Amino acid sequence: RLASSGQGTSLAMGDPCTGSSLWHHAELPSEVSEIRFSRDGKRLATSHQNVLLIWDADTGRQLRAFEQVPERFNSLDWSPDDTRIVSGSPSSVSVWDVESGRVALRLDAPNRSSKVRWTPDGMRIIAGGEQIKVFDASRGYKLNQMKP
Protein backbone atom coordinates (compact mmCIF):
# COMPACT_ATOMS: atom_id res chain seq x y z
CA ARG A 1 0.00 0.00 0.00
CA LEU A 2 0.99 3.58 -0.62
CA ALA A 3 -0.34 6.55 1.36
CA SER A 4 -0.14 9.96 -0.28
CA SER A 5 -1.31 13.49 0.16
CA GLY A 6 -2.35 15.48 -2.84
CA GLN A 7 -2.49 19.22 -3.12
CA GLY A 8 -4.13 20.90 -0.19
CA THR A 9 -6.04 18.78 2.26
CA SER A 10 -6.51 15.35 0.69
CA LEU A 11 -5.24 11.94 1.74
CA ALA A 12 -5.37 8.71 -0.26
CA MET A 13 -4.36 5.08 0.08
CA GLY A 14 -3.68 3.03 -3.00
CA ASP A 15 -2.13 -0.16 -4.28
CA PRO A 16 1.07 0.76 -6.18
CA CYS A 17 1.10 -2.59 -8.03
CA THR A 18 -2.38 -2.25 -9.54
CA GLY A 19 -2.83 1.52 -9.39
CA SER A 20 -6.19 1.06 -7.70
CA SER A 21 -7.45 3.43 -5.01
CA LEU A 22 -8.27 1.79 -1.66
CA TRP A 23 -9.70 4.90 -0.01
CA HIS A 24 -9.62 8.69 -0.28
CA HIS A 25 -10.40 11.68 1.96
CA ALA A 26 -10.80 14.97 0.14
CA GLU A 27 -11.35 17.43 2.99
CA LEU A 28 -8.97 17.17 5.95
CA PRO A 29 -8.62 19.89 8.63
CA SER A 30 -5.52 21.36 6.99
CA GLU A 31 -2.64 20.46 4.69
CA VAL A 32 -0.90 17.16 5.48
CA SER A 33 2.69 17.79 6.56
CA GLU A 34 3.77 14.21 7.31
CA ILE A 35 2.44 10.66 6.86
CA ARG A 36 3.76 7.66 8.83
CA PHE A 37 2.60 4.05 8.89
CA SER A 38 2.65 2.29 12.25
CA ARG A 39 5.38 -0.35 12.39
CA ASP A 40 2.81 -3.14 12.01
CA GLY A 41 1.23 -1.36 9.01
CA LYS A 42 -2.27 -1.39 10.51
CA ARG A 43 -2.54 2.33 11.26
CA LEU A 44 -1.49 5.56 9.66
CA ALA A 45 -0.64 8.84 11.39
CA THR A 46 -0.89 12.16 9.60
CA SER A 47 0.25 15.50 10.95
CA HIS A 48 -1.50 18.73 10.08
CA GLN A 49 -1.06 22.26 11.38
CA ASN A 50 -2.07 21.61 14.97
CA VAL A 51 -3.75 18.21 14.84
CA LEU A 52 -2.41 14.69 14.53
CA LEU A 53 -4.84 12.13 13.10
CA ILE A 54 -4.71 8.34 13.42
CA TRP A 55 -6.37 6.26 10.67
CA ASP A 56 -7.16 2.61 10.11
CA ALA A 57 -4.85 1.90 7.16
CA ASP A 58 -7.19 -0.72 5.64
CA THR A 59 -10.49 1.16 5.79
CA GLY A 60 -9.47 4.83 6.00
CA ARG A 61 -11.63 5.30 9.10
CA GLN A 62 -10.35 8.00 11.44
CA LEU A 63 -9.58 6.42 14.82
CA ARG A 64 -8.32 9.34 16.89
CA ALA A 65 -7.35 13.02 16.81
CA PHE A 66 -4.68 14.63 19.01
CA GLU A 67 -4.61 18.41 19.24
CA GLN A 68 -1.59 20.52 20.04
CA VAL A 69 -2.85 24.07 20.17
CA PRO A 70 -1.51 26.53 19.08
CA GLU A 71 1.64 24.95 17.64
CA ARG A 72 2.18 23.22 14.33
CA PHE A 73 3.32 19.59 14.19
CA ASN A 74 6.63 19.46 12.32
CA SER A 75 7.44 15.78 12.66
CA LEU A 76 6.15 12.51 14.11
CA ASP A 77 7.26 8.93 14.62
CA TRP A 78 5.67 5.74 15.99
CA SER A 79 7.31 3.91 18.88
CA PRO A 80 8.68 0.46 17.94
CA ASP A 81 5.76 -1.22 19.76
CA ASP A 82 3.16 1.13 18.15
CA THR A 83 1.74 2.22 21.53
CA ARG A 84 3.07 5.79 21.47
CA ILE A 85 3.79 8.56 18.98
CA VAL A 86 6.40 11.25 19.44
CA SER A 87 5.65 14.62 17.84
CA GLY A 88 7.90 17.60 17.34
CA SER A 89 6.80 21.21 17.04
CA PRO A 90 8.72 24.51 17.04
CA SER A 91 9.05 24.63 20.84
CA SER A 92 8.02 21.24 22.21
CA VAL A 93 8.38 17.50 21.87
CA SER A 94 5.44 15.42 23.09
CA VAL A 95 4.98 11.70 23.55
CA TRP A 96 1.37 10.65 23.01
CA ASP A 97 -0.32 7.50 24.27
CA VAL A 98 -2.12 6.20 21.18
CA GLU A 99 -4.95 4.45 23.07
CA SER A 100 -5.89 7.28 25.44
CA GLY A 101 -4.98 10.17 23.12
CA ARG A 102 -3.25 11.92 26.02
CA VAL A 103 0.24 13.34 26.30
CA ALA A 104 2.35 10.87 28.29
CA LEU A 105 5.51 13.03 28.33
CA ARG A 106 6.55 16.55 27.39
CA LEU A 107 10.22 16.89 26.64
CA ASP A 108 12.54 19.89 26.68
CA ALA A 109 12.73 20.47 22.94
CA PRO A 110 15.69 21.83 21.03
CA ASN A 111 15.16 25.32 19.64
CA ARG A 112 13.08 25.08 16.48
CA SER A 113 12.67 21.33 16.81
CA SER A 114 12.28 19.96 13.33
CA LYS A 115 12.61 16.17 13.46
CA VAL A 116 11.87 13.54 16.09
CA ARG A 117 12.65 9.82 15.94
CA TRP A 118 12.57 6.79 18.23
CA THR A 119 15.65 4.61 18.40
CA PRO A 120 14.96 1.08 17.07
CA ASP A 121 15.07 -0.39 20.60
CA GLY A 122 12.44 2.12 21.83
CA MET A 123 14.66 3.23 24.71
CA ARG A 124 15.46 6.74 23.46
CA ILE A 125 13.95 9.61 21.53
CA ILE A 126 16.12 11.87 19.40
CA ALA A 127 14.95 15.43 18.69
CA GLY A 128 16.81 17.67 16.29
CA GLY A 129 16.69 21.37 15.61
CA GLU A 130 19.39 23.93 16.34
CA GLN A 131 20.63 21.29 18.78
CA ILE A 132 20.23 17.53 18.92
CA LYS A 133 18.89 16.14 22.18
CA VAL A 134 18.61 12.50 23.24
CA PHE A 135 15.95 11.60 25.82
CA ASP A 136 15.10 8.56 27.89
CA ALA A 137 11.81 7.45 26.28
CA SER A 138 10.21 6.09 29.46
CA ARG A 139 10.89 8.97 31.87
CA GLY A 140 11.62 11.87 29.54
CA TYR A 141 14.87 13.07 31.04
CA LYS A 142 17.64 14.35 28.80
CA LEU A 143 20.54 11.93 28.31
CA ASN A 144 22.70 13.93 25.94
CA GLN A 145 22.86 17.09 23.87
CA MET A 146 25.02 18.11 20.93
CA LYS A 147 25.20 20.56 18.05
CA PRO A 148 24.51 19.23 14.55
PDB file of C-alpha atoms in Angstrom:
ATOM      1  CA  ARG A   1       0.000   0.000   0.000  1.00  0.00           C
ATOM      2  CA  LEU A   2       0.992   3.578  -0.619  1.00  0.00           C
ATOM      3  CA  ALA A   3      -0.338   6.554   1.357  1.00  0.00           C
ATOM      4  CA  SER A   4      -0.142   9.955  -0.280  1.00  0.00           C
ATOM      5  CA  SER A   5      -1.309  13.486   0.158  1.00  0.00           C
ATOM      6  CA  GLY A   6      -2.346  15.484  -2.845  1.00  0.00           C
ATOM      7  CA  GLN A   7      -2.491  19.221  -3.116  1.00  0.00           C
ATOM      8  CA  GLY A   8      -4.127  20.905  -0.185  1.00  0.00           C
ATOM      9  CA  THR A   9      -6.040  18.781   2.265  1.00  0.00           C
ATOM     10  CA  SER A  10      -6.509  15.347   0.687  1.00  0.00           C
ATOM     11  CA  LEU A  11      -5.240  11.936   1.743  1.00  0.00           C
ATOM     12  CA  ALA A  12      -5.370   8.711  -0.261  1.00  0.00           C
ATOM     13  CA  MET A  13      -4.365   5.077   0.082  1.00  0.00           C
ATOM     14  CA  GLY A  14      -3.679   3.032  -2.997  1.00  0.00           C
ATOM     15  CA  ASP A  15      -2.128  -0.157  -4.280  1.00  0.00           C
ATOM     16  CA  PRO A  16       1.074   0.764  -6.175  1.00  0.00           C
ATOM     17  CA  CYS A  17       1.095  -2.586  -8.034  1.00  0.00           C
ATOM     18  CA  THR A  18      -2.377  -2.251  -9.537  1.00  0.00           C
ATOM     19  CA  GLY A  19      -2.833   1.519  -9.391  1.00  0.00           C
ATOM     20  CA  SER A  20      -6.189   1.064  -7.699  1.00  0.00           C
ATOM     21  CA  SER A  21      -7.448   3.427  -5.010  1.00  0.00           C
ATOM     22  CA  LEU A  22      -8.268   1.795  -1.663  1.00  0.00           C
ATOM     23  CA  TRP A  23      -9.701   4.905  -0.007  1.00  0.00           C
ATOM     24  CA  HIS A  24      -9.615   8.692  -0.282  1.00  0.00           C
ATOM     25  CA  HIS A  25     -10.396  11.682   1.964  1.00  0.00           C
ATOM     26  CA  ALA A  26     -10.803  14.974   0.140  1.00  0.00           C
ATOM     27  CA  GLU A  27     -11.349  17.426   2.988  1.00  0.00           C
ATOM     28  CA  LEU A  28      -8.975  17.170   5.950  1.00  0.00           C
ATOM     29  CA  PRO A  29      -8.621  19.886   8.632  1.00  0.00           C
ATOM     30  CA  SER A  30      -5.516  21.365   6.991  1.00  0.00           C
ATOM     31  CA  GLU A  31      -2.644  20.465   4.692  1.00  0.00           C
ATOM     32  CA  VAL A  32      -0.902  17.162   5.481  1.00  0.00           C
ATOM     33  CA  SER A  33       2.692  17.786   6.565  1.00  0.00           C
ATOM     34  CA  GLU A  34       3.767  14.205   7.313  1.00  0.00           C
ATOM     35  CA  ILE A  35       2.441  10.664   6.858  1.00  0.00           C
ATOM     36  CA  ARG A  36       3.755   7.664   8.827  1.00  0.00           C
ATOM     37  CA  PHE A  37       2.601   4.046   8.893  1.00  0.00           C
ATOM     38  CA  SER A  38       2.652   2.291  12.249  1.00  0.00           C
ATOM     39  CA  ARG A  39       5.383  -0.349  12.393  1.00  0.00           C
ATOM     40  CA  ASP A  40       2.815  -3.144  12.013  1.00  0.00           C
ATOM     41  CA  GLY A  41       1.232  -1.359   9.014  1.00  0.00           C
ATOM     42  CA  LYS A  42      -2.273  -1.389  10.512  1.00  0.00           C
ATOM     43  CA  ARG A  43      -2.544   2.327  11.256  1.00  0.00           C
ATOM     44  CA  LEU A  44      -1.490   5.562   9.658  1.00  0.00           C
ATOM     45  CA  ALA A  45      -0.638   8.845  11.394  1.00  0.00           C
ATOM     46  CA  THR A  46      -0.894  12.164   9.598  1.00  0.00           C
ATOM     47  CA  SER A  47       0.247  15.498  10.954  1.00  0.00           C
ATOM     48  CA  HIS A  48      -1.496  18.725  10.080  1.00  0.00           C
ATOM     49  CA  GLN A  49      -1.062  22.264  11.377  1.00  0.00           C
ATOM     50  CA  ASN A  50      -2.072  21.609  14.973  1.00  0.00           C
ATOM     51  CA  VAL A  51      -3.751  18.208  14.839  1.00  0.00           C
ATOM     52  CA  LEU A  52      -2.406  14.686  14.533  1.00  0.00           C
ATOM     53  CA  LEU A  53      -4.843  12.126  13.099  1.00  0.00           C
ATOM     54  CA  ILE A  54      -4.708   8.335  13.419  1.00  0.00           C
ATOM     55  CA  TRP A  55      -6.366   6.260  10.670  1.00  0.00           C
ATOM     56  CA  ASP A  56      -7.164   2.613  10.108  1.00  0.00           C
ATOM     57  CA  ALA A  57      -4.848   1.897   7.157  1.00  0.00           C
ATOM     58  CA  ASP A  58      -7.187  -0.716   5.640  1.00  0.00           C
ATOM     59  CA  THR A  59     -10.494   1.164   5.789  1.00  0.00           C
ATOM     60  CA  GLY A  60      -9.468   4.828   6.004  1.00  0.00           C
ATOM     61  CA  ARG A  61     -11.625   5.298   9.098  1.00  0.00           C
ATOM     62  CA  GLN A  62     -10.345   7.997  11.445  1.00  0.00           C
ATOM     63  CA  LEU A  63      -9.582   6.424  14.824  1.00  0.00           C
ATOM     64  CA  ARG A  64      -8.318   9.342  16.892  1.00  0.00           C
ATOM     65  CA  ALA A  65      -7.345  13.017  16.814  1.00  0.00           C
ATOM     66  CA  PHE A  66      -4.683  14.627  19.012  1.00  0.00           C
ATOM     67  CA  GLU A  67      -4.614  18.409  19.242  1.00  0.00           C
ATOM     68  CA  GLN A  68      -1.586  20.522  20.042  1.00  0.00           C
ATOM     69  CA  VAL A  69      -2.848  24.066  20.171  1.00  0.00           C
ATOM     70  CA  PRO A  70      -1.506  26.529  19.085  1.00  0.00           C
ATOM     71  CA  GLU A  71       1.635  24.952  17.640  1.00  0.00           C
ATOM     72  CA  ARG A  72       2.177  23.221  14.333  1.00  0.00           C
ATOM     73  CA  PHE A  73       3.316  19.592  14.188  1.00  0.00           C
ATOM     74  CA  ASN A  74       6.633  19.456  12.316  1.00  0.00           C
ATOM     75  CA  SER A  75       7.437  15.777  12.664  1.00  0.00           C
ATOM     76  CA  LEU A  76       6.152  12.508  14.110  1.00  0.00           C
ATOM     77  CA  ASP A  77       7.261   8.926  14.622  1.00  0.00           C
ATOM     78  CA  TRP A  78       5.668   5.743  15.986  1.00  0.00           C
ATOM     79  CA  SER A  79       7.314   3.907  18.881  1.00  0.00           C
ATOM     80  CA  PRO A  80       8.678   0.462  17.940  1.00  0.00           C
ATOM     81  CA  ASP A  81       5.759  -1.218  19.759  1.00  0.00           C
ATOM     82  CA  ASP A  82       3.158   1.131  18.148  1.00  0.00           C
ATOM     83  CA  THR A  83       1.737   2.221  21.529  1.00  0.00           C
ATOM     84  CA  ARG A  84       3.071   5.793  21.466  1.00  0.00           C
ATOM     85  CA  ILE A  85       3.792   8.556  18.983  1.00  0.00           C
ATOM     86  CA  VAL A  86       6.401  11.248  19.436  1.00  0.00           C
ATOM     87  CA  SER A  87       5.653  14.619  17.841  1.00  0.00           C
ATOM     88  CA  GLY A  88       7.900  17.603  17.339  1.00  0.00           C
ATOM     89  CA  SER A  89       6.802  21.211  17.042  1.00  0.00           C
ATOM     90  CA  PRO A  90       8.722  24.506  17.038  1.00  0.00           C
ATOM     91  CA  SER A  91       9.053  24.627  20.841  1.00  0.00           C
ATOM     92  CA  SER A  92       8.022  21.236  22.211  1.00  0.00           C
ATOM     93  CA  VAL A  93       8.375  17.503  21.866  1.00  0.00           C
ATOM     94  CA  SER A  94       5.437  15.422  23.086  1.00  0.00           C
ATOM     95  CA  VAL A  95       4.984  11.699  23.545  1.00  0.00           C
ATOM     96  CA  TRP A  96       1.368  10.649  23.009  1.00  0.00           C
ATOM     97  CA  ASP A  97      -0.317   7.497  24.273  1.00  0.00           C
ATOM     98  CA  VAL A  98      -2.123   6.203  21.178  1.00  0.00           C
ATOM     99  CA  GLU A  99      -4.951   4.451  23.069  1.00  0.00           C
ATOM    100  CA  SER A 100      -5.890   7.283  25.436  1.00  0.00           C
ATOM    101  CA  GLY A 101      -4.976  10.167  23.120  1.00  0.00           C
ATOM    102  CA  ARG A 102      -3.252  11.920  26.018  1.00  0.00           C
ATOM    103  CA  VAL A 103       0.236  13.343  26.296  1.00  0.00           C
ATOM    104  CA  ALA A 104       2.354  10.870  28.291  1.00  0.00           C
ATOM    105  CA  LEU A 105       5.509  13.032  28.334  1.00  0.00           C
ATOM    106  CA  ARG A 106       6.546  16.552  27.390  1.00  0.00           C
ATOM    107  CA  LEU A 107      10.220  16.888  26.635  1.00  0.00           C
ATOM    108  CA  ASP A 108      12.541  19.886  26.680  1.00  0.00           C
ATOM    109  CA  ALA A 109      12.727  20.471  22.939  1.00  0.00           C
ATOM    110  CA  PRO A 110      15.691  21.830  21.027  1.00  0.00           C
ATOM    111  CA  ASN A 111      15.163  25.316  19.637  1.00  0.00           C
ATOM    112  CA  ARG A 112      13.077  25.076  16.485  1.00  0.00           C
ATOM    113  CA  SER A 113      12.667  21.325  16.811  1.00  0.00           C
ATOM    114  CA  SER A 114      12.284  19.963  13.326  1.00  0.00           C
ATOM    115  CA  LYS A 115      12.612  16.174  13.462  1.00  0.00           C
ATOM    116  CA  VAL A 116      11.874  13.539  16.088  1.00  0.00           C
ATOM    117  CA  ARG A 117      12.646   9.816  15.941  1.00  0.00           C
ATOM    118  CA  TRP A 118      12.566   6.786  18.230  1.00  0.00           C
ATOM    119  CA  THR A 119      15.655   4.614  18.402  1.00  0.00           C
ATOM    120  CA  PRO A 120      14.963   1.083  17.066  1.00  0.00           C
ATOM    121  CA  ASP A 121      15.066  -0.388  20.599  1.00  0.00           C
ATOM    122  CA  GLY A 122      12.444   2.122  21.831  1.00  0.00           C
ATOM    123  CA  MET A 123      14.661   3.228  24.709  1.00  0.00           C
ATOM    124  CA  ARG A 124      15.456   6.738  23.457  1.00  0.00           C
ATOM    125  CA  ILE A 125      13.947   9.606  21.528  1.00  0.00           C
ATOM    126  CA  ILE A 126      16.116  11.872  19.405  1.00  0.00           C
ATOM    127  CA  ALA A 127      14.946  15.428  18.695  1.00  0.00           C
ATOM    128  CA  GLY A 128      16.809  17.668  16.288  1.00  0.00           C
ATOM    129  CA  GLY A 129      16.693  21.375  15.610  1.00  0.00           C
ATOM    130  CA  GLU A 130      19.386  23.935  16.345  1.00  0.00           C
ATOM    131  CA  GLN A 131      20.634  21.292  18.781  1.00  0.00           C
ATOM    132  CA  ILE A 132      20.226  17.534  18.920  1.00  0.00           C
ATOM    133  CA  LYS A 133      18.892  16.138  22.183  1.00  0.00           C
ATOM    134  CA  VAL A 134      18.612  12.501  23.241  1.00  0.00           C
ATOM    135  CA  PHE A 135      15.947  11.601  25.821  1.00  0.00           C
ATOM    136  CA  ASP A 136      15.095   8.555  27.886  1.00  0.00           C
ATOM    137  CA  ALA A 137      11.811   7.447  26.285  1.00  0.00           C
ATOM    138  CA  SER A 138      10.205   6.092  29.460  1.00  0.00           C
ATOM    139  CA  ARG A 139      10.895   8.973  31.866  1.00  0.00           C
ATOM    140  CA  GLY A 140      11.623  11.865  29.537  1.00  0.00           C
ATOM    141  CA  TYR A 141      14.871  13.067  31.041  1.00  0.00           C
ATOM    142  CA  LYS A 142      17.638  14.346  28.803  1.00  0.00           C
ATOM    143  CA  LEU A 143      20.544  11.927  28.311  1.00  0.00           C
ATOM    144  CA  ASN A 144      22.703  13.934  25.936  1.00  0.00           C
ATOM    145  CA  GLN A 145      22.864  17.091  23.870  1.00  0.00           C
ATOM    146  CA  MET A 146      25.021  18.110  20.925  1.00  0.00           C
ATOM    147  CA  LYS A 147      25.201  20.555  18.055  1.00  0.00           C
ATOM    148  CA  PRO A 148      24.511  19.229  14.546  1.00  0.00           C
TER     149      PRO A 148
END
